[in-house]
């Protein structure tokens, strides 16, 4: 497979597992095309043309050669300059790396991270929160995130990869969509009654089991293990800032009949608000959840004979066999 084929496969897998559904994604891409067509010549120059084919602003081809054939990839949750140097060091040890795959956004993908957050509106409205309320709360948070990431040094590791001639892509929301669907489907099938049942279901997933051994397994952040789950929503898994949607949502969740939230991670304000409104929170674990999402995509690469080298916390578990 080439770098481009790998990236395209990741995007398609993300669309297949997207909470909004493939038809809605098609509509959004058509909207982008219409926006582009309506622009003036100078505005067209500034338009990010990736938006015409890729609905995930936080996932991009970052640098290198898109036509390069790939036999071995280095995959990490966060790719900094040190991981780029690691790729070169592995080559020195006889394990050349043809492509680095980062999960968390770098470069332009980081600068545009907030643009995927509207996806969270769909996750919440599927769970019964009126669209206008979910949209209003998420939009406020989206603007806040946009301001917070604006001063970052977005291109640090991408420049390192360019200097050393290493190709690099990042796969963020497509992978998070995969973990969202996987966990959502499993919990629906198992229909847990108590919070302890949710923890036990999560621990049957190898990535979470491994995280338990590493000291970062699933944890209850609000409620206790004997609590009834009520209606479960996997709301903190995808849409840019998993788990940190907005603490304002918990009051509404309580009103609209949501009993338990499953998230990758949450902040203290989320925890306090959830406790106040009797909403349970189970934190599945950040890095294990990110790993599970990536693994679902990477299995397709492994099936094509590509070797996967894990770094930067990534827990590789293959379901390819
Ligand atoms: Fe993620
Ligand atoms: Fe993450």
PDB file of C-alpha atoms and ligand atoms in Angstrom:
ATOM      1  CA  UNK A   1       0.000   0.000   0.000  1.00  0.00           C
ATOM      2  CA  UNK A   2       1.117   3.576  -0.602  1.00  0.00           C
ATOM      3  CA  UNK A   3       0.984   6.400   1.940  1.00  0.00           C
ATOM      4  CA  UNK A   4      -2.036   7.809   0.094  1.00  0.00           C
ATOM      5  CA  UNK A   5      -3.855   4.459   0.039  1.00  0.00           C
ATOM      6  CA  UNK A   6      -3.315   4.088   3.806  1.00  0.00           C
ATOM      7  CA  UNK A   7      -4.625   7.593   4.490  1.00  0.00           C
ATOM      8  CA  UNK A   8      -7.660   7.109   2.225  1.00  0.00           C
ATOM      9  CA  UNK A   9      -8.458   3.784   3.900  1.00  0.00           C
ATOM     10  CA  UNK A  10      -8.361   5.475   7.321  1.00  0.00           C
ATOM     11  CA  UNK A  11     -10.778   8.190   6.159  1.00  0.00           C
ATOM     12  CA  UNK A  12     -13.175   5.640   4.618  1.00  0.00           C
ATOM     13  CA  UNK A  13     -13.098   3.504   7.798  1.00  0.00           C
ATOM     14  CA  UNK A  14     -13.840   6.670   9.793  1.00  0.00           C
ATOM     15  CA  UNK A  15     -16.842   7.458   7.586  1.00  0.00           C
ATOM     16  CA  UNK A  16     -18.144   3.883   7.883  1.00  0.00           C
ATOM     17  CA  UNK A  17     -18.108   4.154  11.686  1.00  0.00           C
ATOM     18  CA  UNK A  18     -19.190   7.789  11.968  1.00  0.00           C
ATOM     19  CA  UNK A  19     -22.100   8.461  14.369  1.00  0.00           C
ATOM     20  CA  UNK A  20     -23.583  10.875  11.802  1.00  0.00           C
ATOM     21  CA  UNK A  21     -23.920   8.150   9.153  1.00  0.00           C
ATOM     22  CA  UNK A  22     -22.409   8.023   5.655  1.00  0.00           C
ATOM     23  CA  UNK A  23     -25.273   9.975   3.999  1.00  0.00           C
ATOM     24  CA  UNK A  24     -24.769  12.945   6.313  1.00  0.00           C
ATOM     25  CA  UNK A  25     -20.998  12.915   5.589  1.00  0.00           C
ATOM     26  CA  UNK A  26     -21.769  12.925   1.852  1.00  0.00           C
ATOM     27  CA  UNK A  27     -24.031  15.936   2.393  1.00  0.00           C
ATOM     28  CA  UNK A  28     -21.322  17.771   4.368  1.00  0.00           C
ATOM     29  CA  UNK A  29     -18.740  17.176   1.613  1.00  0.00           C
ATOM     30  CA  UNK A  30     -21.201  18.485  -0.979  1.00  0.00           C
ATOM     31  CA  UNK A  31     -21.739  21.562   1.200  1.00  0.00           C
ATOM     32  CA  UNK A  32     -17.958  22.156   1.307  1.00  0.00           C
ATOM     33  CA  UNK A  33     -17.840  21.930  -2.485  1.00  0.00           C
ATOM     34  CA  UNK A  34     -20.657  24.472  -2.777  1.00  0.00           C
ATOM     35  CA  UNK A  35     -18.915  26.813  -0.295  1.00  0.00           C
ATOM     36  CA  UNK A  36     -15.739  26.538  -2.374  1.00  0.00           C
ATOM     37  CA  UNK A  37     -17.520  27.232  -5.661  1.00  0.00           C
ATOM     38  CA  UNK A  38     -19.105  30.384  -4.200  1.00  0.00           C
ATOM     39  CA  UNK A  39     -15.742  31.894  -3.188  1.00  0.00           C
ATOM     40  CA  UNK A  40     -13.879  34.664  -4.973  1.00  0.00           C
ATOM     41  CA  UNK A  41     -10.515  33.893  -6.624  1.00  0.00           C
ATOM     42  CA  UNK A  42      -8.480  35.230  -3.682  1.00  0.00           C
ATOM     43  CA  UNK A  43     -10.679  33.389  -1.145  1.00  0.00           C
ATOM     44  CA  UNK A  44     -10.237  30.149  -3.133  1.00  0.00           C
ATOM     45  CA  UNK A  45      -6.464  30.445  -2.665  1.00  0.00           C
ATOM     46  CA  UNK A  46      -6.919  30.336   1.106  1.00  0.00           C
ATOM     47  CA  UNK A  47      -9.510  27.566   1.105  1.00  0.00           C
ATOM     48  CA  UNK A  48      -8.269  24.265   2.513  1.00  0.00           C
ATOM     49  CA  UNK A  49      -8.916  21.963  -0.467  1.00  0.00           C
ATOM     50  CA  UNK A  50      -8.660  18.820   1.687  1.00  0.00           C
ATOM     51  CA  UNK A  51     -12.145  19.734   2.899  1.00  0.00           C
ATOM     52  CA  UNK A  52     -13.539  18.688  -0.492  1.00  0.00           C
ATOM     53  CA  UNK A  53     -12.691  15.004   0.044  1.00  0.00           C
ATOM     54  CA  UNK A  54     -11.812  14.607   3.721  1.00  0.00           C
ATOM     55  CA  UNK A  55     -14.549  15.369   6.283  1.00  0.00           C
ATOM     56  CA  UNK A  56     -12.058  15.210   9.185  1.00  0.00           C
ATOM     57  CA  UNK A  57     -10.159  18.476   9.609  1.00  0.00           C
ATOM     58  CA  UNK A  58      -8.096  16.919  12.433  1.00  0.00           C
ATOM     59  CA  UNK A  59      -6.657  14.092  10.291  1.00  0.00           C
ATOM     60  CA  UNK A  60      -4.237  14.805   7.466  1.00  0.00           C
ATOM     61  CA  UNK A  61      -1.357  13.873   5.255  1.00  0.00           C
ATOM     62  CA  UNK A  62       1.302  15.971   6.980  1.00  0.00           C
ATOM     63  CA  UNK A  63       4.535  15.583   5.008  1.00  0.00           C
ATOM     64  CA  UNK A  64       6.634  13.331   2.770  1.00  0.00           C
ATOM     65  CA  UNK A  65       5.831  11.334  -0.337  1.00  0.00           C
ATOM     66  CA  UNK A  66       2.185  10.247  -0.809  1.00  0.00           C
ATOM     67  CA  UNK A  67       3.143   7.700  -3.493  1.00  0.00           C
ATOM     68  CA  UNK A  68       5.730   5.939  -1.340  1.00  0.00           C
ATOM     69  CA  UNK A  69       5.219   2.163  -0.889  1.00  0.00           C
ATOM     70  CA  UNK A  70       4.898   1.280   2.784  1.00  0.00           C
ATOM     71  CA  UNK A  71       6.192  -1.927   4.384  1.00  0.00           C
ATOM     72  CA  UNK A  72       6.657  -0.781   7.976  1.00  0.00           C
ATOM     73  CA  UNK A  73       4.865   1.962   9.961  1.00  0.00           C
ATOM     74  CA  UNK A  74       5.739   3.565  13.278  1.00  0.00           C
ATOM     75  CA  UNK A  75       2.497   4.323  15.140  1.00  0.00           C
ATOM     76  CA  UNK A  76       2.229   6.515  18.237  1.00  0.00           C
ATOM     77  CA  UNK A  77      -0.458   8.321  20.182  1.00  0.00           C
ATOM     78  CA  UNK A  78       1.611  11.542  20.285  1.00  0.00           C
ATOM     79  CA  UNK A  79       4.375  12.104  17.757  1.00  0.00           C
ATOM     80  CA  UNK A  80       6.936  14.680  18.802  1.00  0.00           C
ATOM     81  CA  UNK A  81      10.392  15.394  17.474  1.00  0.00           C
ATOM     82  CA  UNK A  82      11.711  12.551  19.670  1.00  0.00           C
ATOM     83  CA  UNK A  83       9.533   9.957  17.897  1.00  0.00           C
ATOM     84  CA  UNK A  84      10.653  11.287  14.507  1.00  0.00           C
ATOM     85  CA  UNK A  85      14.264  10.782  15.636  1.00  0.00           C
ATOM     86  CA  UNK A  86      13.274   7.333  16.896  1.00  0.00           C
ATOM     87  CA  UNK A  87      12.119   6.453  13.366  1.00  0.00           C
ATOM     88  CA  UNK A  88      15.557   7.328  12.035  1.00  0.00           C
ATOM     89  CA  UNK A  89      17.265   5.381  14.848  1.00  0.00           C
ATOM     90  CA  UNK A  90      15.153   2.297  14.030  1.00  0.00           C
ATOM     91  CA  UNK A  91      16.374   2.543  10.447  1.00  0.00           C
ATOM     92  CA  UNK A  92      19.958   2.508  11.748  1.00  0.00           C
ATOM     93  CA  UNK A  93      19.080  -0.708  13.618  1.00  0.00           C
ATOM     94  CA  UNK A  94      17.893  -2.362  10.385  1.00  0.00           C
ATOM     95  CA  UNK A  95      14.155  -1.550  10.736  1.00  0.00           C
ATOM     96  CA  UNK A  96      13.483   1.229   8.227  1.00  0.00           C
ATOM     97  CA  UNK A  97      10.239   3.147   8.829  1.00  0.00           C
ATOM     98  CA  UNK A  98       8.361   4.124   5.655  1.00  0.00           C
ATOM     99  CA  UNK A  99       5.639   6.122   7.391  1.00  0.00           C
ATOM    100  CA  UNK A 100       4.872   7.592  10.802  1.00  0.00           C
ATOM    101  CA  UNK A 101       1.218   7.525  11.884  1.00  0.00           C
ATOM    102  CA  UNK A 102       0.312   9.852  14.752  1.00  0.00           C
ATOM    103  CA  UNK A 103      -3.053   9.725  16.487  1.00  0.00           C
ATOM    104  CA  UNK A 104      -3.252  13.168  18.096  1.00  0.00           C
ATOM    105  CA  UNK A 105      -3.239  15.989  15.568  1.00  0.00           C
ATOM    106  CA  UNK A 106      -0.076  17.818  14.517  1.00  0.00           C
ATOM    107  CA  UNK A 107       0.442  20.618  12.000  1.00  0.00           C
ATOM    108  CA  UNK A 108      -2.672  21.876  10.212  1.00  0.00           C
ATOM    109  CA  UNK A 109      -4.685  19.004  11.731  1.00  0.00           C
ATOM    110  CA  UNK A 110      -4.021  20.473  15.188  1.00  0.00           C
ATOM    111  CA  UNK A 111      -4.824  24.016  14.076  1.00  0.00           C
ATOM    112  CA  UNK A 112      -8.217  22.807  12.754  1.00  0.00           C
ATOM    113  CA  UNK A 113      -9.044  20.293  15.508  1.00  0.00           C
ATOM    114  CA  UNK A 114     -12.120  22.192  16.732  1.00  0.00           C
ATOM    115  CA  UNK A 115     -13.855  21.838  13.343  1.00  0.00           C
ATOM    116  CA  UNK A 116     -14.723  18.167  13.970  1.00  0.00           C
ATOM    117  CA  UNK A 117     -16.393  18.879  17.308  1.00  0.00           C
ATOM    118  CA  UNK A 118     -19.848  19.375  15.822  1.00  0.00           C
ATOM    119  CA  UNK A 119     -19.924  15.585  15.465  1.00  0.00           C
ATOM    120  CA  UNK A 120     -20.588  15.475  19.235  1.00  0.00           C
ATOM    121  CA  UNK A 121     -23.969  17.105  18.575  1.00  0.00           C
ATOM    122  CA  UNK A 122     -25.025  13.977  16.669  1.00  0.00           C
ATOM    123  CA  UNK A 123     -23.816  11.637  19.433  1.00  0.00           C
ATOM    124  CA  UNK A 124     -25.841  13.579  22.003  1.00  0.00           C
ATOM    125  CA  UNK A 125     -28.962  13.931  19.872  1.00  0.00           C
ATOM    126  CA  UNK A 126     -28.902  10.177  19.154  1.00  0.00           C
ATOM    127  CA  UNK A 127     -29.044   9.761  22.937  1.00  0.00           C
ATOM    128  CA  UNK A 128     -32.173  11.911  23.223  1.00  0.00           C
ATOM    129  CA  UNK A 129     -30.874  15.436  23.890  1.00  0.00           C
ATOM    130  CA  UNK A 130     -32.679  17.891  21.579  1.00  0.00           C
ATOM    131  CA  UNK A 131     -30.409  18.904  18.686  1.00  0.00           C
ATOM    132  CA  UNK A 132     -30.686  22.634  19.389  1.00  0.00           C
ATOM    133  CA  UNK A 133     -29.525  22.201  23.006  1.00  0.00           C
ATOM    134  CA  UNK A 134     -26.669  19.831  22.114  1.00  0.00           C
ATOM    135  CA  UNK A 135     -25.599  22.101  19.249  1.00  0.00           C
ATOM    136  CA  UNK A 136     -25.665  25.228  21.416  1.00  0.00           C
ATOM    137  CA  UNK A 137     -23.561  23.701  24.183  1.00  0.00           C
ATOM    138  CA  UNK A 138     -21.055  22.052  21.826  1.00  0.00           C
ATOM    139  CA  UNK A 139     -20.682  25.228  19.742  1.00  0.00           C
ATOM    140  CA  UNK A 140     -19.716  27.296  22.797  1.00  0.00           C
ATOM    141  CA  UNK A 141     -17.130  24.666  23.685  1.00  0.00           C
ATOM    142  CA  UNK A 142     -15.887  24.480  20.085  1.00  0.00           C
ATOM    143  CA  UNK A 143     -15.143  28.216  20.081  1.00  0.00           C
ATOM    144  CA  UNK A 144     -13.350  27.898  23.421  1.00  0.00           C
ATOM    145  CA  UNK A 145     -11.182  25.000  22.120  1.00  0.00           C
ATOM    146  CA  UNK A 146     -10.402  26.962  18.950  1.00  0.00           C
ATOM    147  CA  UNK A 147      -9.038  29.857  21.021  1.00  0.00           C
ATOM    148  CA  UNK A 148      -7.110  27.536  23.350  1.00  0.00           C
ATOM    149  CA  UNK A 149      -5.214  25.719  20.567  1.00  0.00           C
ATOM    150  CA  UNK A 150      -4.481  28.848  18.542  1.00  0.00           C
ATOM    151  CA  UNK A 151      -1.180  29.743  20.325  1.00  0.00           C
ATOM    152  CA  UNK A 152       0.287  26.200  19.994  1.00  0.00           C
ATOM    153  CA  UNK A 153       3.471  25.508  18.033  1.00  0.00           C
ATOM    154  CA  UNK A 154       1.511  23.350  15.574  1.00  0.00           C
ATOM    155  CA  UNK A 155       4.278  22.385  13.142  1.00  0.00           C
ATOM    156  CA  UNK A 156       7.119  21.345  15.485  1.00  0.00           C
ATOM    157  CA  UNK A 157       7.208  17.587  14.830  1.00  0.00           C
ATOM    158  CA  UNK A 158       6.072  17.950  11.204  1.00  0.00           C
ATOM    159  CA  UNK A 159       9.123  20.143  10.532  1.00  0.00           C
ATOM    160  CA  UNK A 160      11.374  17.544  12.166  1.00  0.00           C
ATOM    161  CA  UNK A 161       9.899  14.835   9.913  1.00  0.00           C
ATOM    162  CA  UNK A 162      10.378  17.065   6.843  1.00  0.00           C
ATOM    163  CA  UNK A 163      14.025  17.735   7.767  1.00  0.00           C
ATOM    164  CA  UNK A 164      14.727  14.019   8.160  1.00  0.00           C
ATOM    165  CA  UNK A 165      12.750  13.028   5.050  1.00  0.00           C
ATOM    166  CA  UNK A 166      10.197  10.886   6.944  1.00  0.00           C
ATOM    167  CA  UNK A 167       6.615  10.686   5.655  1.00  0.00           C
ATOM    168  CA  UNK A 168       3.942  11.396   8.250  1.00  0.00           C
ATOM    169  CA  UNK A 169       0.145  11.324   8.520  1.00  0.00           C
ATOM    170  CA  UNK A 170      -2.195  11.574  11.480  1.00  0.00           C
ATOM    171  CA  UNK A 171      -5.459   9.712  12.028  1.00  0.00           C
ATOM    172  CA  UNK A 172      -7.572  11.234  14.781  1.00  0.00           C
ATOM    173  CA  UNK A 173     -11.382  11.303  14.438  1.00  0.00           C
ATOM    174  CA  UNK A 174     -11.557   8.312  12.029  1.00  0.00           C
ATOM    175  CA  UNK A 175      -9.906   6.175  14.748  1.00  0.00           C
ATOM    176  CA  UNK A 176     -12.030   7.693  17.509  1.00  0.00           C
ATOM    177  CA  UNK A 177     -15.159   6.901  15.465  1.00  0.00           C
ATOM    178  CA  UNK A 178     -14.028   3.255  15.393  1.00  0.00           C
ATOM    179  CA  UNK A 179     -13.629   3.023  19.171  1.00  0.00           C
ATOM    180  CA  UNK A 180     -16.955   4.830  19.658  1.00  0.00           C
ATOM    181  CA  UNK A 181     -18.828   2.309  17.493  1.00  0.00           C
ATOM    182  CA  UNK A 182     -17.003  -0.692  18.951  1.00  0.00           C
ATOM    183  CA  UNK A 183     -17.756   0.235  22.590  1.00  0.00           C
ATOM    184  CA  UNK A 184     -21.297   1.456  21.802  1.00  0.00           C
ATOM    185  CA  UNK A 185     -22.170  -1.811  20.006  1.00  0.00           C
ATOM    186  CA  UNK A 186     -20.648  -3.979  22.715  1.00  0.00           C
ATOM    187  CA  UNK A 187     -22.469  -2.210  25.554  1.00  0.00           C
ATOM    188  CA  UNK A 188     -25.739  -2.366  23.662  1.00  0.00           C
ATOM    189  CA  UNK A 189     -25.263  -6.105  23.182  1.00  0.00           C
ATOM    190  CA  UNK A 190     -24.263  -6.806  26.792  1.00  0.00           C
ATOM    191  CA  UNK A 191     -26.902  -4.473  28.270  1.00  0.00           C
ATOM    192  CA  UNK A 192     -25.162  -3.934  31.655  1.00  0.00           C
ATOM    193  CA  UNK A 193     -27.367  -3.266  34.711  1.00  0.00           C
ATOM    194  CA  UNK A 194     -24.872  -1.893  37.205  1.00  0.00           C
ATOM    195  CA  UNK A 195     -21.786   0.270  36.830  1.00  0.00           C
ATOM    196  CA  UNK A 196     -19.608  -2.677  37.896  1.00  0.00           C
ATOM    197  CA  UNK A 197     -21.042  -4.611  34.908  1.00  0.00           C
ATOM    198  CA  UNK A 198     -19.833  -1.844  32.555  1.00  0.00           C
ATOM    199  CA  UNK A 199     -16.315  -2.073  34.011  1.00  0.00           C
ATOM    200  CA  UNK A 200     -16.380  -5.858  33.572  1.00  0.00           C
ATOM    201  CA  UNK A 201     -17.552  -5.586  29.949  1.00  0.00           C
ATOM    202  CA  UNK A 202     -14.781  -3.069  29.171  1.00  0.00           C
ATOM    203  CA  UNK A 203     -12.182  -5.367  30.732  1.00  0.00           C
ATOM    204  CA  UNK A 204     -13.071  -8.089  28.222  1.00  0.00           C
ATOM    205  CA  UNK A 205     -11.520  -5.830  25.537  1.00  0.00           C
ATOM    206  CA  UNK A 206      -7.761  -6.598  25.298  1.00  0.00           C
ATOM    207  CA  UNK A 207      -6.677  -2.932  25.107  1.00  0.00           C
ATOM    208  CA  UNK A 208      -8.514  -2.101  28.374  1.00  0.00           C
ATOM    209  CA  UNK A 209      -7.307  -5.318  30.010  1.00  0.00           C
ATOM    210  CA  UNK A 210      -3.735  -4.349  29.119  1.00  0.00           C
ATOM    211  CA  UNK A 211      -4.361  -0.839  30.488  1.00  0.00           C
ATOM    212  CA  UNK A 212      -5.432  -2.398  33.814  1.00  0.00           C
ATOM    213  CA  UNK A 213      -2.038  -4.144  33.975  1.00  0.00           C
ATOM    214  CA  UNK A 214      -0.333  -0.820  33.142  1.00  0.00           C
ATOM    215  CA  UNK A 215      -2.250   1.004  35.896  1.00  0.00           C
ATOM    216  CA  UNK A 216      -4.593   2.986  33.649  1.00  0.00           C
ATOM    217  CA  UNK A 217      -7.672   0.770  33.276  1.00  0.00           C
ATOM    218  CA  UNK A 218     -11.348   1.791  33.356  1.00  0.00           C
ATOM    219  CA  UNK A 219     -12.368   3.866  36.392  1.00  0.00           C
ATOM    220  CA  UNK A 220     -15.560   5.287  37.891  1.00  0.00           C
ATOM    221  CA  UNK A 221     -15.352   9.081  38.070  1.00  0.00           C
ATOM    222  CA  UNK A 222     -18.934   9.730  39.175  1.00  0.00           C
ATOM    223  CA  UNK A 223     -21.269   7.333  40.977  1.00  0.00           C
ATOM    224  CA  UNK A 224     -20.255   3.978  42.404  1.00  0.00           C
ATOM    225  CA  UNK A 225     -20.054   0.398  41.228  1.00  0.00           C
ATOM    226  CA  UNK A 226     -23.427  -0.590  42.719  1.00  0.00           C
ATOM    227  CA  UNK A 227     -25.318   2.229  40.941  1.00  0.00           C
ATOM    228  CA  UNK A 228     -27.825   1.302  38.256  1.00  0.00           C
ATOM    229  CA  UNK A 229     -26.572   2.370  34.812  1.00  0.00           C
ATOM    230  CA  UNK A 230     -29.855   3.763  33.515  1.00  0.00           C
ATOM    231  CA  UNK A 231     -29.531   4.852  29.913  1.00  0.00           C
ATOM    232  CA  UNK A 232     -25.887   4.631  28.763  1.00  0.00           C
ATOM    233  CA  UNK A 233     -24.338   7.054  26.278  1.00  0.00           C
ATOM    234  CA  UNK A 234     -20.821   6.705  24.875  1.00  0.00           C
ATOM    235  CA  UNK A 235     -20.437  10.455  24.516  1.00  0.00           C
ATOM    236  CA  UNK A 236     -16.799  11.058  25.303  1.00  0.00           C
ATOM    237  CA  UNK A 237     -15.090   8.969  22.641  1.00  0.00           C
ATOM    238  CA  UNK A 238     -15.143  10.942  19.411  1.00  0.00           C
ATOM    239  CA  UNK A 239     -15.535  14.444  18.027  1.00  0.00           C
ATOM    240  CA  UNK A 240     -12.143  16.047  18.610  1.00  0.00           C
ATOM    241  CA  UNK A 241     -12.026  16.513  22.342  1.00  0.00           C
ATOM    242  CA  UNK A 242     -13.219  13.231  23.775  1.00  0.00           C
ATOM    243  CA  UNK A 243     -14.715  13.608  27.190  1.00  0.00           C
ATOM    244  CA  UNK A 244     -14.157  17.301  27.440  1.00  0.00           C
ATOM    245  CA  UNK A 245     -17.271  18.312  25.481  1.00  0.00           C
ATOM    246  CA  UNK A 246     -18.669  20.666  28.062  1.00  0.00           C
ATOM    247  CA  UNK A 247     -19.508  20.365  31.729  1.00  0.00           C
ATOM    248  CA  UNK A 248     -22.789  22.189  31.008  1.00  0.00           C
ATOM    249  CA  UNK A 249     -24.152  19.075  29.337  1.00  0.00           C
ATOM    250  CA  UNK A 250     -24.641  17.012  32.526  1.00  0.00           C
ATOM    251  CA  UNK A 251     -27.632  18.963  33.792  1.00  0.00           C
ATOM    252  CA  UNK A 252     -29.342  18.430  30.431  1.00  0.00           C
ATOM    253  CA  UNK A 253     -28.344  14.768  30.418  1.00  0.00           C
ATOM    254  CA  UNK A 254     -30.072  14.337  33.757  1.00  0.00           C
ATOM    255  CA  UNK A 255     -33.242  15.994  32.421  1.00  0.00           C
ATOM    256  CA  UNK A 256     -33.314  13.989  29.203  1.00  0.00           C
ATOM    257  CA  UNK A 257     -32.918  10.620  30.883  1.00  0.00           C
ATOM    258  CA  UNK A 258     -29.237   9.760  30.501  1.00  0.00           C
ATOM    259  CA  UNK A 259     -27.923   7.788  33.468  1.00  0.00           C
ATOM    260  CA  UNK A 260     -24.321   6.945  32.581  1.00  0.00           C
ATOM    261  CA  UNK A 261     -21.657   8.497  30.388  1.00  0.00           C
ATOM    262  CA  UNK A 262     -18.722   6.527  28.983  1.00  0.00           C
ATOM    263  CA  UNK A 263     -15.731   8.713  28.116  1.00  0.00           C
ATOM    264  CA  UNK A 264     -12.033   8.376  27.302  1.00  0.00           C
ATOM    265  CA  UNK A 265     -11.236  10.967  29.947  1.00  0.00           C
ATOM    266  CA  UNK A 266     -12.992  13.867  31.706  1.00  0.00           C
ATOM    267  CA  UNK A 267     -11.943  16.968  33.607  1.00  0.00           C
ATOM    268  CA  UNK A 268     -12.690  17.844  37.241  1.00  0.00           C
ATOM    269  CA  UNK A 269     -15.485  20.256  36.236  1.00  0.00           C
ATOM    270  CA  UNK A 270     -17.198  17.455  34.315  1.00  0.00           C
ATOM    271  CA  UNK A 271     -16.920  15.202  37.336  1.00  0.00           C
ATOM    272  CA  UNK A 272     -18.354  17.812  39.716  1.00  0.00           C
ATOM    273  CA  UNK A 273     -21.289  18.624  37.424  1.00  0.00           C
ATOM    274  CA  UNK A 274     -22.058  14.939  36.833  1.00  0.00           C
ATOM    275  CA  UNK A 275     -22.097  14.223  40.581  1.00  0.00           C
ATOM    276  CA  UNK A 276     -24.396  17.211  41.138  1.00  0.00           C
ATOM    277  CA  UNK A 277     -26.887  15.895  38.569  1.00  0.00           C
ATOM    278  CA  UNK A 278     -26.680  12.185  39.504  1.00  0.00           C
ATOM    279  CA  UNK A 279     -25.083  11.173  36.182  1.00  0.00           C
ATOM    280  CA  UNK A 280     -22.562   8.318  36.460  1.00  0.00           C
ATOM    281  CA  UNK A 281     -19.298   8.623  34.567  1.00  0.00           C
ATOM    282  CA  UNK A 282     -17.122   5.654  33.613  1.00  0.00           C
ATOM    283  CA  UNK A 283     -13.746   6.707  32.244  1.00  0.00           C
ATOM    284  CA  UNK A 284     -12.663   3.894  29.956  1.00  0.00           C
ATOM    285  CA  UNK A 285      -9.096   5.204  29.769  1.00  0.00           C
ATOM    286  CA  UNK A 286      -7.563   7.669  27.350  1.00  0.00           C
ATOM    287  CA  UNK A 287      -4.614   5.896  25.757  1.00  0.00           C
ATOM    288  CA  UNK A 288      -6.289   2.460  25.745  1.00  0.00           C
ATOM    289  CA  UNK A 289      -9.344   3.935  23.960  1.00  0.00           C
ATOM    290  CA  UNK A 290      -7.201   5.763  21.409  1.00  0.00           C
ATOM    291  CA  UNK A 291      -5.264   2.511  20.867  1.00  0.00           C
ATOM    292  CA  UNK A 292      -8.437   0.475  20.301  1.00  0.00           C
ATOM    293  CA  UNK A 293      -9.649   2.908  17.636  1.00  0.00           C
ATOM    294  CA  UNK A 294      -6.298   2.887  15.836  1.00  0.00           C
ATOM    295  CA  UNK A 295      -6.065  -0.916  16.020  1.00  0.00           C
ATOM    296  CA  UNK A 296      -9.352  -1.338  14.140  1.00  0.00           C
ATOM    297  CA  UNK A 297      -7.884   0.662  11.221  1.00  0.00           C
ATOM    298  CA  UNK A 298      -4.386  -0.842  11.463  1.00  0.00           C
ATOM    299  CA  UNK A 299      -5.705  -4.402  11.211  1.00  0.00           C
ATOM    300  CA  UNK A 300      -6.480  -3.689   7.526  1.00  0.00           C
ATOM    301  CA  UNK A 301      -2.825  -2.680   7.041  1.00  0.00           C
ATOM    302  CA  UNK A 302      -1.555  -5.799   8.774  1.00  0.00           C
ATOM    303  CA  UNK A 303      -3.736  -7.937   6.504  1.00  0.00           C
ATOM    304  CA  UNK A 304      -1.874  -6.379   3.554  1.00  0.00           C
ATOM    305  CA  UNK A 305       1.474  -7.418   5.050  1.00  0.00           C
ATOM    306  CA  UNK A 306       2.480  -4.095   6.614  1.00  0.00           C
ATOM    307  CA  UNK A 307       4.473  -4.377   9.846  1.00  0.00           C
ATOM    308  CA  UNK A 308       3.273  -2.174  12.710  1.00  0.00           C
ATOM    309  CA  UNK A 309       5.767  -0.837  15.239  1.00  0.00           C
ATOM    310  CA  UNK A 310       4.160   0.725  18.343  1.00  0.00           C
ATOM    311  CA  UNK A 311       5.588   3.715  20.209  1.00  0.00           C
ATOM    312  CA  UNK A 312       4.462   6.640  22.372  1.00  0.00           C
ATOM    313  CA  UNK A 313       2.060   4.689  24.580  1.00  0.00           C
ATOM    314  CA  UNK A 314       0.164   3.021  21.731  1.00  0.00           C
ATOM    315  CA  UNK A 315      -1.096  -0.461  22.784  1.00  0.00           C
ATOM    316  CA  UNK A 316      -1.090  -2.643  19.657  1.00  0.00           C
ATOM    317  CA  UNK A 317      -3.589  -5.480  19.679  1.00  0.00           C
ATOM    318  CA  UNK A 318      -4.365  -7.281  16.452  1.00  0.00           C
ATOM    319  CA  UNK A 319      -7.807  -8.604  15.507  1.00  0.00           C
ATOM    320  CA  UNK A 320      -6.548  -9.332  11.998  1.00  0.00           C
ATOM    321  CA  UNK A 321      -6.173 -13.101  12.461  1.00  0.00           C
TER     322      UNK A 321
HETATM  323 FE1  LIG B   1      -8.517   9.951  20.294  1.00  0.00          FE
HETATM  324 FE1  LIG B   2      -6.643  11.079  22.655  1.00  0.00          FE
END
